[in-house]
Amino acid sequence: SEQKTLLEVKGLQVAYGGIQAVKGIDLEIKQGELVALIGANGAGKTTTLKTLVGMVKPAAGTIIYNGEDSTRIPVHHYVSRGLAMVPEGRGIFPRLTVEENLWMGAYYRNDKAEILMDLERVYGLFPRLKERYKQLAGTLSGGEQQMVAMGRAILSRPKLLLLDEPSMGLAPIIVQKIFEIIRQIASEGVTMLLVEQNAKLALKTANRGYVMESGRITYADSADALLANEKVQHAYLGE
Ligand code: ATP
């Protein structure tokens, strides 16, 4: 059965001043997919995510999201259009409590009963946050802050969840926990684009993947095929 295409990016180019960070990439994400975008530092992965939510304006190319041209959406519209971004460095509000941070995710919603259900769902996924709901988010550990950022994104009920380097700076055991949650969210039907430096873990978690190198997509395949690809193994999987 053909799933609906949720995101279709064609020929996307992004430049910062004279530097071309993204040099004409194509990406496609179908409803319900978990897609990994891997690649070395500076390959243009974060820039790609920022462009999808309107934080950066492309120089060329098109972004069709949920059937509409989103190439140049104003950044303040992305949440109301069903996109959620968990940025590198988490982007939480350090002086707000855990629960206040989570409520910020529901800022554009007014279905209070459903929000409360989603809040309980987030606390189910992250019992640690329930224990610490009154704690100021700035005093949480890195892994707990990542949980807050993901929980806040879930509270916006996204159609497409963009995760930028969820493993960054976390101890291996916490990374495993975060990726368990990513798998669980995916199994509940949330569509995700996952940017990761930890290519092996990302491909073991995702359905499909793209490899980005110096602003271009060099491989696009099922996650299993990328894991089995000798060139990808050699360059990105430490094998
Ligand atoms: P990383 O994993 O290190 O975050 P990345 O693949 O996400 O890497 P980007 O952050 O998208 O890469 O950066 C792509 C290129 O664009 C890099 O050469 C970077 O220095 C450059 N770049 C990113 N942001 C800016 C900016 N605001 N101004 C100028 N150049 C930038």
Coordinates of N, CA and C and ligand atoms in Angstrom, one line a residue:
S1 N 0.8 -1.2 0.0 CA 0.0 0.0 0.0 C 0.9 1.2 0.0
E2 N 0.4 2.2 -0.8 CA 1.2 3.5 -0.9 C 0.9 4.4 0.2
Q3 N 1.9 4.8 1.0 CA 1.7 5.7 2.0 C 1.7 7.1 1.4
K4 N 1.1 8.0 2.1 CA 1.1 9.4 1.7 C 2.5 10.1 1.9
T5 N 2.9 10.9 0.9 CA 4.2 11.6 1.1 C 3.9 12.8 1.9
L6 N 4.6 12.9 3.0 CA 4.4 14.0 4.0 C 5.4 15.2 3.6
L7 N 6.6 14.8 3.2 CA 7.6 15.9 2.9 C 8.3 15.5 1.6
E8 N 8.4 16.5 0.7 CA 9.1 16.3 -0.5 C 10.0 17.5 -0.8
V9 N 11.3 17.3 -0.7 CA 12.3 18.4 -0.9 C 12.9 18.2 -2.3
K10 N 13.0 19.2 -3.1 CA 13.6 19.0 -4.4 C 14.6 20.2 -4.7
G11 N 15.8 19.8 -5.0 CA 16.8 20.7 -5.4 C 17.2 21.8 -4.4
L12 N 17.1 21.5 -3.1 CA 17.2 22.5 -2.1 C 18.7 23.0 -2.0
Q13 N 18.8 24.3 -2.1 CA 20.1 24.9 -1.9 C 20.1 26.0 -0.8
V14 N 21.1 26.0 0.0 CA 21.1 27.0 1.1 C 22.6 27.6 1.1
A15 N 22.6 28.9 1.2 CA 24.0 29.5 1.3 C 24.0 30.5 2.5
Y16 N 25.1 30.5 3.1 CA 25.4 31.6 4.2 C 26.4 32.5 3.6
G17 N 25.9 33.7 3.2 CA 26.8 34.6 2.5 C 27.3 33.9 1.2
G18 N 28.6 33.8 1.1 CA 29.1 33.1 -0.1 C 29.3 31.6 0.0
I19 N 29.0 31.1 1.2 CA 29.3 29.7 1.5 C 28.1 28.9 1.2
Q20 N 28.1 27.9 0.3 CA 27.0 27.0 0.0 C 27.0 25.9 1.0
A21 N 26.1 25.8 1.9 CA 26.0 24.8 2.9 C 25.2 23.6 2.4
V22 N 24.2 23.8 1.6 CA 23.4 22.8 1.0 C 23.3 23.0 -0.5
K23 N 23.7 22.0 -1.3 CA 24.0 22.2 -2.7 C 23.1 21.4 -3.6
G24 N 21.8 21.5 -3.3 CA 20.8 20.9 -4.2 C 20.5 19.5 -3.8
I25 N 19.7 19.4 -2.7 CA 19.4 18.0 -2.2 C 17.9 17.7 -2.5
D26 N 17.6 16.4 -2.6 CA 16.3 15.9 -2.7 C 16.1 15.0 -1.5
L27 N 14.9 15.1 -0.9 CA 14.5 14.2 0.3 C 13.1 13.9 0.2
E28 N 12.7 12.7 0.6 CA 11.3 12.4 0.7 C 11.0 11.7 1.9
I29 N 9.9 12.0 2.6 CA 9.5 11.3 3.8 C 8.0 11.0 3.7
K30 N 7.7 9.7 3.8 CA 6.3 9.3 3.8 C 5.7 9.2 5.2
Q31 N 4.4 9.4 5.3 CA 3.7 9.3 6.6 C 4.1 8.0 7.3
G32 N 4.5 8.2 8.6 CA 4.8 7.1 9.4 C 6.3 6.6 9.4
E33 N 7.1 7.2 8.5 CA 8.5 6.8 8.3 C 9.3 7.4 9.4
L34 N 10.4 6.7 9.7 CA 11.5 7.3 10.5 C 12.7 7.3 9.6
V35 N 13.1 8.5 9.3 CA 14.2 8.7 8.3 C 15.4 9.3 9.0
A36 N 16.6 8.7 8.7 CA 17.8 9.2 9.3 C 18.6 10.0 8.3
L37 N 19.1 11.1 8.7 CA 20.0 11.9 7.9 C 21.4 12.0 8.6
I38 N 22.3 11.3 8.0 CA 23.6 11.1 8.7 C 24.7 11.8 7.8
G39 N 25.9 12.0 8.4 CA 27.0 12.7 7.7 C 27.9 13.3 8.7
A40 N 29.1 13.7 8.2 CA 30.1 14.3 9.1 C 29.7 15.7 9.5
N41 N 30.5 16.2 10.5 CA 30.4 17.6 10.9 C 30.4 18.5 9.7
G42 N 29.5 19.5 9.7 CA 29.5 20.5 8.7 C 29.0 20.0 7.3
A43 N 28.3 18.9 7.3 CA 27.8 18.4 6.0 C 26.6 19.1 5.5
G44 N 25.9 19.8 6.5 CA 24.7 20.6 6.1 C 23.4 20.0 6.7
K45 N 23.5 19.1 7.6 CA 22.3 18.4 8.2 C 21.5 19.4 9.0
T46 N 22.1 20.1 9.9 CA 21.3 21.1 10.7 C 20.7 22.2 9.8
T47 N 21.5 22.6 8.9 CA 21.0 23.7 8.0 C 19.7 23.2 7.2
T48 N 19.8 21.9 6.8 CA 18.6 21.3 6.2 C 17.4 21.4 7.1
L49 N 17.5 20.9 8.4 CA 16.4 21.0 9.3 C 15.9 22.4 9.5
K50 N 16.9 23.3 9.7 CA 16.5 24.7 9.9 C 15.7 25.3 8.7
T51 N 16.0 24.8 7.5 CA 15.3 25.3 6.4 C 13.9 24.8 6.3
L52 N 13.7 23.5 6.8 CA 12.4 22.9 6.8 C 11.4 23.7 7.7
V53 N 11.9 24.3 8.8 CA 11.0 25.0 9.7 C 11.1 26.6 9.5
G54 N 11.8 27.0 8.4 CA 11.8 28.4 8.1 C 12.8 29.3 8.8
M55 N 13.7 28.6 9.6 CA 14.7 29.4 10.3 C 15.8 29.9 9.4
V56 N 15.9 29.2 8.3 CA 16.9 29.6 7.3 C 16.1 29.6 5.9
K57 N 16.4 30.6 5.1 CA 15.7 30.7 3.8 C 16.5 30.1 2.7
P58 N 16.0 29.2 1.9 CA 16.8 28.6 0.8 C 17.1 29.5 -0.3
A59 N 18.1 29.3 -1.0 CA 18.5 30.0 -2.2 C 17.8 29.5 -3.4
A60 N 17.5 28.2 -3.4 CA 16.8 27.6 -4.5 C 16.2 26.3 -4.1
G61 N 15.2 25.8 -4.9 CA 14.6 24.5 -4.6 C 13.2 24.7 -4.0
T62 N 12.5 23.5 -3.8 CA 11.2 23.6 -3.2 C 11.0 22.6 -2.1
I63 N 10.1 23.0 -1.2 CA 9.8 22.1 0.0 C 8.3 22.0 -0.1
I64 N 7.8 20.8 -0.3 CA 6.3 20.5 -0.3 C 6.1 19.7 1.0
Y65 N 5.4 20.3 1.9 CA 5.1 19.7 3.2 C 3.6 19.5 3.4
N66 N 3.1 18.3 3.6 CA 1.7 18.1 3.8 C 0.9 18.6 2.7
G67 N 1.4 18.5 1.5 CA 0.6 18.9 0.3 C 0.7 20.4 0.0
E68 N 1.4 21.1 0.8 CA 1.5 22.6 0.5 C 2.9 23.0 0.3
D69 N 3.1 24.1 -0.5 CA 4.4 24.7 -0.7 C 4.8 25.3 0.6
S70 N 5.9 24.8 1.2 CA 6.4 25.4 2.4 C 7.8 25.9 2.3
T71 N 8.2 26.2 1.0 CA 9.6 26.6 0.8 C 10.1 27.8 1.6
R72 N 9.2 28.7 1.8 CA 9.6 29.9 2.5 C 8.6 30.2 3.6
I73 N 8.2 29.2 4.4 CA 7.3 29.5 5.5 C 8.0 30.4 6.6
P74 N 7.1 31.4 7.1 CA 7.7 32.2 8.2 C 7.9 31.3 9.4
V75 N 9.0 31.5 10.1 CA 9.4 30.6 11.1 C 8.4 30.5 12.2
H76 N 7.6 31.6 12.5 CA 6.6 31.5 13.5 C 5.4 30.6 13.2
H77 N 5.4 30.1 11.9 CA 4.2 29.3 11.5 C 4.5 27.8 11.7
Y78 N 5.7 27.4 11.9 CA 6.0 26.0 11.7 C 5.2 25.1 12.8
V79 N 5.1 25.5 14.0 CA 4.5 24.7 15.0 C 3.0 24.5 14.7
S80 N 2.4 25.6 14.3 CA 0.9 25.5 13.9 C 0.7 24.6 12.7
R81 N 1.7 24.4 11.9 CA 1.6 23.6 10.7 C 2.0 22.1 11.0
G82 N 2.2 21.8 12.3 CA 2.4 20.4 12.6 C 3.9 20.0 12.5
L83 N 4.8 20.9 12.5 CA 6.2 20.5 12.5 C 6.7 20.8 13.9
A84 N 7.5 19.9 14.4 CA 8.2 20.2 15.7 C 9.7 19.9 15.6
M85 N 10.5 20.8 16.2 CA 11.9 20.6 16.1 C 12.5 20.5 17.4
V86 N 13.3 19.5 17.6 CA 14.1 19.4 18.9 C 15.5 19.7 18.5
P87 N 15.9 20.9 18.8 CA 17.2 21.4 18.2 C 18.4 20.8 18.9
E88 N 19.5 20.9 18.2 CA 20.8 20.6 18.8 C 21.0 21.5 20.1
G89 N 21.4 21.0 21.2 CA 21.5 21.8 22.4 C 20.1 22.0 23.1
R90 N 19.1 21.3 22.6 CA 17.8 21.1 23.2 C 16.8 22.3 23.2
G91 N 17.4 23.6 23.4 CA 16.5 24.7 23.3 C 15.4 24.8 24.4
I92 N 15.6 24.3 25.6 CA 14.6 24.3 26.6 C 14.7 25.7 27.3
F93 N 13.6 26.0 28.1 CA 13.6 27.2 28.9 C 14.2 27.0 30.3
P94 N 15.4 27.4 30.6 CA 16.1 26.9 31.8 C 15.4 27.4 33.1
R95 N 14.7 28.6 33.0 CA 14.1 29.2 34.2 C 12.7 28.7 34.4
L96 N 12.2 27.9 33.5 CA 10.9 27.4 33.7 C 11.0 25.9 34.2
T97 N 10.0 25.5 34.9 CA 10.0 24.1 35.4 C 9.9 23.1 34.3
V98 N 10.1 21.9 34.6 CA 9.9 20.8 33.6 C 8.5 20.9 33.1
E99 N 7.5 20.9 34.0 CA 6.1 20.9 33.5 C 5.8 22.2 32.7
E100 N 6.3 23.3 33.1 CA 6.0 24.5 32.3 C 6.6 24.4 30.9
N101 N 7.8 23.8 30.8 CA 8.4 23.6 29.5 C 7.5 22.7 28.6
L102 N 7.0 21.7 29.3 CA 6.2 20.7 28.5 C 4.9 21.5 28.0
W103 N 4.3 22.3 28.9 CA 3.1 23.0 28.5 C 3.4 24.0 27.3
M104 N 4.6 24.5 27.2 CA 5.0 25.4 26.1 C 4.8 24.7 24.8
G105 N 5.0 23.4 24.8 CA 4.8 22.6 23.5 C 3.4 22.6 23.0
A106 N 2.4 22.8 24.0 CA 1.0 22.8 23.6 C 0.5 24.2 23.4
Y107 N 1.4 25.2 23.3 CA 1.0 26.6 23.2 C -0.1 26.9 22.2
Y108 N 0.0 26.2 21.0 CA -1.0 26.5 20.0 C -2.2 25.6 20.0
R109 N -2.3 24.8 21.1 CA -3.5 23.9 21.2 C -4.5 24.5 22.2
N110 N -5.8 24.2 22.0 CA -6.7 24.6 23.0 C -7.6 23.4 23.4
D111 N -7.2 22.2 23.1 CA -8.0 21.0 23.5 C -7.4 20.5 24.8
K112 N -7.8 21.2 25.9 CA -7.2 20.9 27.2 C -7.2 19.5 27.6
A113 N -8.3 18.8 27.5 CA -8.4 17.4 27.9 C -7.4 16.6 27.2
E114 N -7.2 16.8 25.9 CA -6.3 16.0 25.1 C -4.9 16.4 25.5
I115 N -4.6 17.7 25.8 CA -3.3 18.1 26.2 C -2.9 17.3 27.5
L116 N -3.9 17.2 28.4 CA -3.6 16.5 29.7 C -3.3 15.1 29.4
M117 N -4.0 14.5 28.4 CA -3.7 13.1 28.1 C -2.3 13.0 27.5
D118 N -1.9 13.9 26.7 CA -0.6 13.9 26.1 C 0.5 14.1 27.1
L119 N 0.2 14.9 28.1 CA 1.1 15.2 29.2 C 1.4 13.9 30.0
E120 N 0.3 13.2 30.2 CA 0.4 11.9 30.9 C 1.2 10.9 30.1
R121 N 1.0 10.9 28.8 CA 1.7 10.1 27.8 C 3.2 10.4 27.9
V122 N 3.6 11.7 27.9 CA 5.0 12.0 28.0 C 5.6 11.6 29.3
Y123 N 4.8 11.7 30.4 CA 5.3 11.2 31.7 C 5.4 9.7 31.7
G124 N 4.6 9.1 30.9 CA 4.7 7.6 30.8 C 6.0 7.2 30.1
L125 N 6.3 8.0 29.0 CA 7.5 7.7 28.3 C 8.8 8.1 29.1
F126 N 8.6 9.2 29.9 CA 9.8 9.7 30.7 C 9.4 9.8 32.1
P127 N 9.4 8.7 32.9 CA 9.0 8.8 34.3 C 9.9 9.7 35.1
R128 N 11.1 9.8 34.6 CA 12.1 10.8 35.3 C 11.5 12.2 35.3
L129 N 10.9 12.6 34.2 CA 10.3 13.9 34.2 C 9.1 14.1 35.1
K130 N 8.4 13.0 35.3 CA 7.2 13.1 36.2 C 7.8 13.3 37.6
E131 N 8.8 12.6 38.0 CA 9.4 12.8 39.3 C 9.9 14.2 39.5
R132 N 10.3 14.8 38.5 CA 11.0 16.1 38.6 C 10.2 17.3 38.0
Y133 N 8.8 17.1 38.0 CA 8.0 18.1 37.2 C 8.1 19.5 37.7
K134 N 8.5 19.7 38.9 CA 8.6 21.1 39.5 C 10.0 21.6 39.4
Q135 N 11.0 20.8 39.0 CA 12.4 21.3 39.0 C 12.6 22.2 37.8
L136 N 13.4 23.2 38.1 CA 13.8 24.2 37.0 C 14.6 23.4 35.9
A137 N 14.2 23.6 34.7 CA 14.8 22.7 33.6 C 16.3 23.0 33.5
G138 N 16.7 24.2 33.8 CA 18.1 24.5 33.7 C 19.0 23.7 34.6
T139 N 18.4 23.1 35.7 CA 19.2 22.4 36.6 C 19.2 20.9 36.3
L140 N 18.5 20.5 35.2 CA 18.5 19.0 34.9 C 19.8 18.6 34.3
S141 N 20.0 17.3 34.3 CA 21.1 16.7 33.5 C 20.9 16.9 32.0
G142 N 22.0 16.7 31.3 CA 21.8 16.7 29.8 C 20.8 15.8 29.2
G143 N 20.8 14.6 29.8 CA 19.8 13.6 29.3 C 18.4 13.9 29.6
E144 N 18.2 14.5 30.9 CA 16.9 14.9 31.3 C 16.4 16.1 30.4
Q145 N 17.3 17.0 30.1 CA 17.0 18.1 29.2 C 16.6 17.6 27.8
Q146 N 17.2 16.6 27.4 CA 16.9 16.0 26.1 C 15.4 15.5 26.2
M147 N 15.1 14.8 27.3 CA 13.8 14.3 27.5 C 12.7 15.4 27.5
V148 N 13.1 16.5 28.2 CA 12.1 17.7 28.2 C 11.9 18.2 26.8
A149 N 13.0 18.3 26.0 CA 12.9 18.9 24.7 C 12.0 17.9 23.8
M150 N 12.2 16.6 24.0 CA 11.4 15.7 23.2 C 10.0 15.7 23.7
G151 N 9.8 15.7 25.0 CA 8.4 15.8 25.5 C 7.7 17.0 25.1
R152 N 8.4 18.1 25.1 CA 7.7 19.4 24.6 C 7.3 19.2 23.2
A153 N 8.1 18.6 22.4 CA 7.8 18.4 20.9 C 6.6 17.5 20.8
I154 N 6.5 16.5 21.6 CA 5.4 15.5 21.5 C 4.1 16.3 21.9
L155 N 4.2 17.2 22.8 CA 3.0 18.0 23.3 C 2.4 18.9 22.2
S156 N 3.2 19.1 21.1 CA 2.6 19.9 20.0 C 1.9 19.0 19.1
R157 N 1.9 17.7 19.3 CA 1.2 16.7 18.5 C 1.7 16.8 17.0
P158 N 3.0 16.7 16.8 CA 3.5 17.0 15.4 C 3.1 16.0 14.4
K159 N 3.0 16.4 13.2 CA 2.8 15.5 12.0 C 4.2 15.1 11.6
L160 N 5.2 15.9 11.8 CA 6.6 15.6 11.5 C 7.5 16.1 12.6
L161 N 8.2 15.2 13.2 CA 9.1 15.6 14.3 C 10.5 15.6 13.8
L162 N 11.2 16.7 13.9 CA 12.6 16.8 13.5 C 13.5 16.8 14.7
L163 N 14.4 15.8 14.7 CA 15.3 15.7 15.9 C 16.7 15.9 15.4
D164 N 17.4 16.9 16.0 CA 18.8 17.2 15.7 C 19.7 16.7 16.7
E165 N 20.4 15.7 16.4 CA 21.5 15.1 17.2 C 21.0 14.8 18.7
P166 N 20.0 14.0 18.8 CA 19.5 13.7 20.2 C 20.6 13.0 21.1
S167 N 21.6 12.4 20.5 CA 22.6 11.7 21.3 C 23.7 12.6 21.8
M168 N 23.7 13.9 21.3 CA 24.9 14.7 21.5 C 25.2 15.0 23.0
G169 N 26.4 14.7 23.4 CA 26.9 15.0 24.7 C 26.3 14.1 25.8
L170 N 25.7 13.0 25.4 CA 25.0 12.1 26.5 C 25.8 10.8 26.6
A171 N 25.8 10.3 27.9 CA 26.5 9.1 28.2 C 25.8 7.9 27.4
P172 N 26.5 6.9 27.0 CA 26.0 5.8 26.2 C 24.7 5.2 26.7
I173 N 24.6 5.1 28.0 CA 23.4 4.4 28.6 C 22.2 5.3 28.4
I174 N 22.4 6.7 28.5 CA 21.3 7.6 28.3 C 20.9 7.7 26.8
V175 N 21.9 7.6 26.0 CA 21.7 7.5 24.5 C 20.8 6.4 24.2
Q176 N 21.1 5.2 24.8 CA 20.2 4.0 24.5 C 18.8 4.3 24.9
K177 N 18.6 4.9 26.1 CA 17.3 5.2 26.6 C 16.5 6.2 25.7
I178 N 17.2 7.2 25.2 CA 16.6 8.2 24.3 C 16.2 7.5 23.0
F179 N 17.0 6.6 22.5 CA 16.7 5.9 21.3 C 15.6 4.9 21.4
E180 N 15.5 4.3 22.6 CA 14.3 3.5 22.9 C 13.0 4.3 22.8
I181 N 13.1 5.5 23.3 CA 11.9 6.4 23.3 C 11.6 6.8 21.8
I182 N 12.6 7.1 21.1 CA 12.4 7.4 19.6 C 11.7 6.2 18.9
R183 N 12.2 5.0 19.2 CA 11.5 3.9 18.6 C 10.1 3.7 19.0
Q184 N 9.8 4.0 20.3 CA 8.5 3.9 20.8 C 7.6 5.0 20.2
I185 N 8.1 6.2 20.0 CA 7.3 7.3 19.4 C 7.0 6.9 18.0
A186 N 8.0 6.3 17.3 CA 7.8 5.9 15.9 C 6.7 4.8 15.8
S187 N 6.8 3.9 16.8 CA 5.8 2.8 16.7 C 4.4 3.3 17.0
E188 N 4.3 4.5 17.6 CA 2.9 5.1 17.8 C 2.5 5.9 16.5
G189 N 3.3 5.9 15.5 CA 2.9 6.5 14.2 C 3.4 7.9 13.9
V190 N 4.3 8.4 14.8 CA 4.8 9.8 14.5 C 5.9 9.7 13.5
T191 N 5.8 10.5 12.5 CA 6.8 10.6 11.4 C 8.0 11.4 11.9
M192 N 9.2 10.9 11.6 CA 10.4 11.6 12.1 C 11.5 11.7 11.1
L193 N 12.2 12.8 11.2 CA 13.5 13.0 10.5 C 14.5 13.1 11.6
L194 N 15.5 12.2 11.6 CA 16.5 12.1 12.7 C 17.8 12.5 12.1
V195 N 18.4 13.6 12.6 CA 19.8 13.9 12.2 C 20.7 13.4 13.3
E196 N 21.7 12.6 12.9 CA 22.6 12.0 13.9 C 24.0 11.9 13.4
Q197 N 25.0 12.1 14.3 CA 26.4 11.8 14.1 C 26.6 10.3 14.3
N198 N 25.8 9.8 15.3 CA 26.0 8.4 15.6 C 25.2 7.6 14.5
A199 N 25.9 7.4 13.4 CA 25.3 6.8 12.2 C 24.8 5.4 12.4
K200 N 25.5 4.6 13.1 CA 25.1 3.2 13.3 C 23.8 3.1 14.0
L201 N 23.8 3.8 15.1 CA 22.6 3.8 16.0 C 21.4 4.4 15.2
A202 N 21.6 5.5 14.4 CA 20.5 6.1 13.7 C 20.0 5.1 12.6
L203 N 20.9 4.5 11.9 CA 20.4 3.5 10.9 C 19.8 2.3 11.5
K204 N 20.2 1.9 12.7 CA 19.6 0.7 13.3 C 18.2 1.1 13.8
T205 N 17.9 2.4 13.9 CA 16.6 2.8 14.4 C 15.7 3.2 13.3
A206 N 16.2 3.7 12.2 CA 15.4 4.2 11.1 C 14.9 3.2 10.1
N207 N 13.9 3.6 9.3 CA 13.5 2.7 8.2 C 14.4 3.0 7.0
R208 N 14.6 4.3 6.7 CA 15.4 4.7 5.6 C 16.4 5.7 6.0
G209 N 17.4 6.0 5.2 CA 18.4 6.9 5.5 C 19.0 7.7 4.3
Y210 N 19.5 8.8 4.6 CA 20.2 9.6 3.6 C 21.6 9.9 4.2
V211 N 22.6 9.8 3.4 CA 24.0 10.2 3.8 C 24.3 11.6 3.1
M212 N 24.7 12.5 3.9 CA 25.0 13.8 3.4 C 26.5 14.1 3.5
E213 N 27.1 14.6 2.5 CA 28.5 14.9 2.4 C 28.7 16.3 1.8
S214 N 29.3 17.2 2.4 CA 29.6 18.6 1.9 C 28.4 19.1 1.1
G215 N 27.3 19.1 1.7 CA 26.1 19.7 1.1 C 25.3 18.9 0.1
R216 N 25.8 17.7 -0.1 CA 25.1 16.9 -1.1 C 24.6 15.5 -0.5
I217 N 23.6 14.9 -1.1 CA 23.2 13.6 -0.6 C 24.0 12.6 -1.5
T218 N 24.8 11.8 -0.8 CA 25.6 10.8 -1.6 C 25.0 9.4 -1.6
Y219 N 24.2 9.1 -0.6 CA 23.5 7.8 -0.6 C 22.1 8.0 -0.1
A220 N 21.2 7.3 -0.7 CA 19.8 7.3 -0.2 C 19.3 5.9 -0.3
D221 N 18.9 5.3 0.8 CA 18.5 3.9 0.7 C 17.8 3.4 1.9
S222 N 17.3 2.2 1.9 CA 16.8 1.7 3.2 C 17.9 1.6 4.2
A223 N 17.5 1.7 5.5 CA 18.5 1.7 6.5 C 19.3 0.4 6.5
D224 N 18.7 -0.7 6.2 CA 19.4 -2.0 6.2 C 20.4 -2.0 5.1
A225 N 20.0 -1.4 3.9 CA 21.0 -1.4 2.8 C 22.2 -0.5 3.1
L226 N 21.9 0.6 3.7 CA 23.0 1.5 4.1 C 23.9 0.8 5.1
L227 N 23.4 0.1 6.1 CA 24.2 -0.6 7.1 C 25.0 -1.7 6.4
A228 N 24.5 -2.2 5.3 CA 25.3 -3.3 4.6 C 26.2 -2.7 3.5
N229 N 26.1 -1.4 3.2 CA 26.9 -0.8 2.2 C 28.4 -0.6 2.6
E230 N 29.3 -1.3 1.9 CA 30.7 -1.2 2.4 C 31.3 0.2 2.5
K231 N 30.9 1.0 1.5 CA 31.5 2.4 1.5 C 30.9 3.2 2.7
V232 N 29.7 3.0 2.9 CA 29.1 3.7 4.1 C 29.7 3.1 5.4
Q233 N 29.8 1.8 5.4 CA 30.5 1.2 6.6 C 31.8 1.8 6.9
H234 N 32.6 1.9 5.8 CA 34.0 2.4 5.9 C 34.0 3.8 6.4
A235 N 33.2 4.7 5.8 CA 33.2 6.1 6.0 C 32.5 6.5 7.3
Y236 N 31.4 5.8 7.6 CA 30.5 6.3 8.7 C 30.3 5.4 9.8
L237 N 30.5 4.1 9.6 CA 30.1 3.1 10.7 C 31.3 2.5 11.4
G238 N 32.5 3.1 11.1 CA 33.7 2.6 11.8 C 34.0 1.2 11.6
E239 N 33.7 0.7 10.4 CA 34.0 -0.8 10.1 C 35.0 -0.9 9.0
Ligands
ATP1 P1 27.2 19.4 12.6 O1 26.9 17.9 12.8 O2 28.6 19.7 13.0 O3 26.2 20.2 13.3 P2 25.9 19.8 10.1 O4 25.9 18.7 9.1 O5 24.7 19.9 10.9 O6 27.1 19.6 11.1 P3 25.6 22.5 9.4 O7 25.5 23.0 10.8 O8 24.3 22.5 8.6 O9 26.2 21.1 9.3 O10 26.7 23.4 8.6 C1 26.9 23.3 7.3 C2 27.9 24.4 6.9 O11 27.3 25.7 6.9 C3 29.2 24.4 7.7 O12 30.3 24.7 6.9 C4 28.9 25.6 8.7 O13 30.1 26.2 9.1 C5 28.1 26.5 7.8 N1 27.2 27.3 8.6 C6 26.2 26.8 9.4 N2 25.5 27.9 10.0 C7 26.1 29.0 9.6 C8 25.8 30.4 9.8 N3 24.8 30.8 10.6 N4 26.6 31.3 9.1 C9 27.6 30.9 8.3 N5 27.9 29.6 8.0 C10 27.2 28.7 8.7

